[in-house]
PDB file of C-alpha atoms in Angstrom:
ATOM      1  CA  UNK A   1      81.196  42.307  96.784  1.00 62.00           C
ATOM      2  CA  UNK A   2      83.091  44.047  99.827  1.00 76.00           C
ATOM      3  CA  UNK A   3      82.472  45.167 102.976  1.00 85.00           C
ATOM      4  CA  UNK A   4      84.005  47.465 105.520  1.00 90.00           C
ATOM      5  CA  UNK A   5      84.057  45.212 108.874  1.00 92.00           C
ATOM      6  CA  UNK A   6      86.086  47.339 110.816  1.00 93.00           C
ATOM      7  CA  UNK A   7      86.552  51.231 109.964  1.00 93.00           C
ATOM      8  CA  UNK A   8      88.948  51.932 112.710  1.00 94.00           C
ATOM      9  CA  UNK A   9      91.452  49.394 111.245  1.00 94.00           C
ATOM     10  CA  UNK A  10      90.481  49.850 107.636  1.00 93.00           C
ATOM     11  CA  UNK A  11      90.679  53.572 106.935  1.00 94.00           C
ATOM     12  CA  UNK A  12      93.720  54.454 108.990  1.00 94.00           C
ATOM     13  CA  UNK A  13      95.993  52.528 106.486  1.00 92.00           C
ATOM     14  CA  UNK A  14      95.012  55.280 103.750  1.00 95.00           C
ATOM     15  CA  UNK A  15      96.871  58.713 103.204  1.00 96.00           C
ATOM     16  CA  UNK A  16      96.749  61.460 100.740  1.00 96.00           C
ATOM     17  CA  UNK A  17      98.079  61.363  97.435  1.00 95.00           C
ATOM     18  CA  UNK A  18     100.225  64.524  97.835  1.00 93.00           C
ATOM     19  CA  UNK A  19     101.225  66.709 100.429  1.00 94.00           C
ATOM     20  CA  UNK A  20      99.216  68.330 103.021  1.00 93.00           C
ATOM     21  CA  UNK A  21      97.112  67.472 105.844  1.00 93.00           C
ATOM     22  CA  UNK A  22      93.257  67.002 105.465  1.00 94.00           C
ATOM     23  CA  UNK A  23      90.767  66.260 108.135  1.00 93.00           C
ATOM     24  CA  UNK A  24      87.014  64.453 107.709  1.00 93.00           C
ATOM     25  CA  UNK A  25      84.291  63.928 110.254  1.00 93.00           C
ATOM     26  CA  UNK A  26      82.834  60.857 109.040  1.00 94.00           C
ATOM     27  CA  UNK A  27      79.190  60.240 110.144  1.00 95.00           C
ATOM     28  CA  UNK A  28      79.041  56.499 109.233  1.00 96.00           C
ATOM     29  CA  UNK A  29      75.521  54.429 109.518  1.00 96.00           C
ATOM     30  CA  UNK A  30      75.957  50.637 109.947  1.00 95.00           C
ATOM     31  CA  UNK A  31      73.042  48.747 110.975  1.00 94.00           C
ATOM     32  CA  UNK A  32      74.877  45.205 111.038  1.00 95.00           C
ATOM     33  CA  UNK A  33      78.265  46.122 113.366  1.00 95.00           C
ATOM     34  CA  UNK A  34      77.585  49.152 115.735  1.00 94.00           C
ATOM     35  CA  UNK A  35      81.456  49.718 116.564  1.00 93.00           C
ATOM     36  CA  UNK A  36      81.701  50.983 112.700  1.00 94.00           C
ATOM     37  CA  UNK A  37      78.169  53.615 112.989  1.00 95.00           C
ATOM     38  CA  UNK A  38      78.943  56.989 114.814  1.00 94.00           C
ATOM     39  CA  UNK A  39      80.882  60.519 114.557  1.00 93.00           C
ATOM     40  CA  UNK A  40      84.680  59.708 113.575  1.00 94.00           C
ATOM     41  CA  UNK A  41      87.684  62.591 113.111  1.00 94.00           C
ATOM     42  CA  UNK A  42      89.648  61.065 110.291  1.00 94.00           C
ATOM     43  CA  UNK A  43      93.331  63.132 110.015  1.00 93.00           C
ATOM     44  CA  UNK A  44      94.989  62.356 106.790  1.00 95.00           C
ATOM     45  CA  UNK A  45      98.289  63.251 105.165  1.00 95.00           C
ATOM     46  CA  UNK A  46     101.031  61.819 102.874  1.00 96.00           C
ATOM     47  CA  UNK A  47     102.588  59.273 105.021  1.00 95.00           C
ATOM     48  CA  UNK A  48      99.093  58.010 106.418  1.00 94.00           C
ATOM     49  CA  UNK A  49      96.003  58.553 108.069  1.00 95.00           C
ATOM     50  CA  UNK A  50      94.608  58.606 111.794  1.00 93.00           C
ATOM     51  CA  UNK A  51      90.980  57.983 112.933  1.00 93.00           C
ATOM     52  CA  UNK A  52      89.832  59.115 116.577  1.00 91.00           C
ATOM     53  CA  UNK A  53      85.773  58.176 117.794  1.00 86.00           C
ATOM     54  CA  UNK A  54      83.966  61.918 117.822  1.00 74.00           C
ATOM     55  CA  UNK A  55      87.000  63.950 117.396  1.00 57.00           C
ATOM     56  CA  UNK A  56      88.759  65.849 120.546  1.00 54.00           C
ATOM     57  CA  UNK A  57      88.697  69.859 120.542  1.00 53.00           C
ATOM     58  CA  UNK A  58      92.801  70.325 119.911  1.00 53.00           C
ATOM     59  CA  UNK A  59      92.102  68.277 116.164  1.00 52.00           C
ATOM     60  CA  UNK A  60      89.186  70.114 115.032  1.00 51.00           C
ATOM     61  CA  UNK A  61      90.752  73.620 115.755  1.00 50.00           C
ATOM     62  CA  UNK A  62      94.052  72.868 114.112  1.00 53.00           C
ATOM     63  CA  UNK A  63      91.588  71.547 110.973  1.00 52.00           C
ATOM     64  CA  UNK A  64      92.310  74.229 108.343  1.00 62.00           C
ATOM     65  CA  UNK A  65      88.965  73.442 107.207  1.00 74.00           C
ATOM     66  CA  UNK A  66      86.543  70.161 108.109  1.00 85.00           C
ATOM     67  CA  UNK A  67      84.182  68.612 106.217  1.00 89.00           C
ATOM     68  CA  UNK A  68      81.234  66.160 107.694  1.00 91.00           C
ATOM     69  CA  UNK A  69      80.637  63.026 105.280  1.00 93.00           C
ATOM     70  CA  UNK A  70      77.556  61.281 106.074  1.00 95.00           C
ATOM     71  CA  UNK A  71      77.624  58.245 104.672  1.00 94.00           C
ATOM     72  CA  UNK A  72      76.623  54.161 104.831  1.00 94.00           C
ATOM     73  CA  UNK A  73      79.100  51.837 105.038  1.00 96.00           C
ATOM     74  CA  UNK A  74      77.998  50.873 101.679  1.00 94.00           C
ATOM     75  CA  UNK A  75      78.929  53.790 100.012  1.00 94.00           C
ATOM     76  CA  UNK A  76      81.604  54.486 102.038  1.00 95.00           C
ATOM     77  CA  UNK A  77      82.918  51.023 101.095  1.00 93.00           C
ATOM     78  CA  UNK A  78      82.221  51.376  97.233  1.00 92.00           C
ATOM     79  CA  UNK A  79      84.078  54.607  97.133  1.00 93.00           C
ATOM     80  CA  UNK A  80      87.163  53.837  99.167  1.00 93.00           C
ATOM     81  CA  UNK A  81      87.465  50.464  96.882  1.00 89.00           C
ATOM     82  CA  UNK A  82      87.262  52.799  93.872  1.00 87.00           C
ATOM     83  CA  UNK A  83      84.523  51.705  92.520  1.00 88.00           C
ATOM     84  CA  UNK A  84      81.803  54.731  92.912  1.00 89.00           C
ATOM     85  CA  UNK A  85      83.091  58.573  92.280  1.00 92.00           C
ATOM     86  CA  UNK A  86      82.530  60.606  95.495  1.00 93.00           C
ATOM     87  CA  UNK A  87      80.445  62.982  93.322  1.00 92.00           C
ATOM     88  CA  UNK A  88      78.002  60.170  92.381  1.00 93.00           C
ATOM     89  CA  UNK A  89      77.167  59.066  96.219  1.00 94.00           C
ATOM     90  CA  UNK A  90      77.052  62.642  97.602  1.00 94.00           C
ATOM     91  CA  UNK A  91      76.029  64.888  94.763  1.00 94.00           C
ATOM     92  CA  UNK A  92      75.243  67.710  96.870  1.00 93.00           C
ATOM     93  CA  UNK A  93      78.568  68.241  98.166  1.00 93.00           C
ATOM     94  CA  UNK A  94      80.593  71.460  97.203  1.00 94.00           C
ATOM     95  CA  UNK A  95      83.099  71.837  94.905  1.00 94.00           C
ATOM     96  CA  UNK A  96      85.689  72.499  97.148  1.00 94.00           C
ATOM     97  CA  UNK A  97      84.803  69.473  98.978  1.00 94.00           C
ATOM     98  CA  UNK A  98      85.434  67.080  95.932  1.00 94.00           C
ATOM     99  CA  UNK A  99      88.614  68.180  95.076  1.00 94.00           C
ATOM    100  CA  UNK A 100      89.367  67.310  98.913  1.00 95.00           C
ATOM    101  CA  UNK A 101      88.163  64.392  98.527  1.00 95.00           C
ATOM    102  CA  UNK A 102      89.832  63.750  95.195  1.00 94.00           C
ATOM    103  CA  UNK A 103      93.317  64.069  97.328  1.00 95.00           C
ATOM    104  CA  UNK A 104      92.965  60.626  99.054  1.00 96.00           C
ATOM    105  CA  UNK A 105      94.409  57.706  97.582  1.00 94.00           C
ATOM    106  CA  UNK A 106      92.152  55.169  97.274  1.00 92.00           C
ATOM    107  CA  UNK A 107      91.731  51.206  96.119  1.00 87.00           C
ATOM    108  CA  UNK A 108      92.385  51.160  92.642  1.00 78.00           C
ATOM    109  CA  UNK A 109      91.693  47.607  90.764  1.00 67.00           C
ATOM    110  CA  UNK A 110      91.206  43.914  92.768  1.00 65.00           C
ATOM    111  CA  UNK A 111      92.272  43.887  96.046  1.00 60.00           C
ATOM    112  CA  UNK A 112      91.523  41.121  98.377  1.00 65.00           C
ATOM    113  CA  UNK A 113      92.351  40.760 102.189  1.00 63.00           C
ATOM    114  CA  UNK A 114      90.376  37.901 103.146  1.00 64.00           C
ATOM    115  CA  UNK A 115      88.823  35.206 101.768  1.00 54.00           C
ATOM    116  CA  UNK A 116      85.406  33.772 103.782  1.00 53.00           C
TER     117      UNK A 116
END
């Protein structure tokens, strides 16, 4: 069992998995800590990733093209540790869109930061 405690130190240490640049606007619900539920910008490219609250106007129009995740910081947790397929928690999403999403590296195997 995992759990995302804070998004604007946890995703930021991802990137992509080859080169390019791709920006998200995460919608993230969490009903337990408030600083992790709201409208993020997420930049990503090879060397790392960047995560701004709402997103300013000079990001989104240099986006080539942005998709909006909504998502619970349950899924979002289960598919950045690897363990759910993007196409399995958001099955409506667009092709195009997976094969964005496919470009991040995430958590693959056991990984453990803390231990409570």
């Amino acid at each position: 069992m995992g759990r995302i405690t804070s998004v604007r130190e946890f995703l930021p240490v991802f990137s992509l998995k080859e080169s390019g640049v791709l920006t998200l606007r995460l919608e993230i619900e969490d009903k337990l800590i408030p600083e992790n539920e709201g409208s993020f910008l997420w930049s990503l490219d090879e060397n790392g990733s960047s995560l701004s609250m709402g997103g300013g106007q000079e990001e989104l129009q240099a986006a080539q093209r942005l998709w909006t995740l909504k998502a619970d910081i349950g899924d979002l947790t289960a598919w950045m540790f690897g363990c759910e397929e993007a196409e399995t928690l958001w099955p409506d999403m667009p092709e195009e869109m997976r094969t964005d999403l496919d470009k991040i590296q995430k958590i693959q195997g056991i990984w453990l930061d803390e231990i409570v």
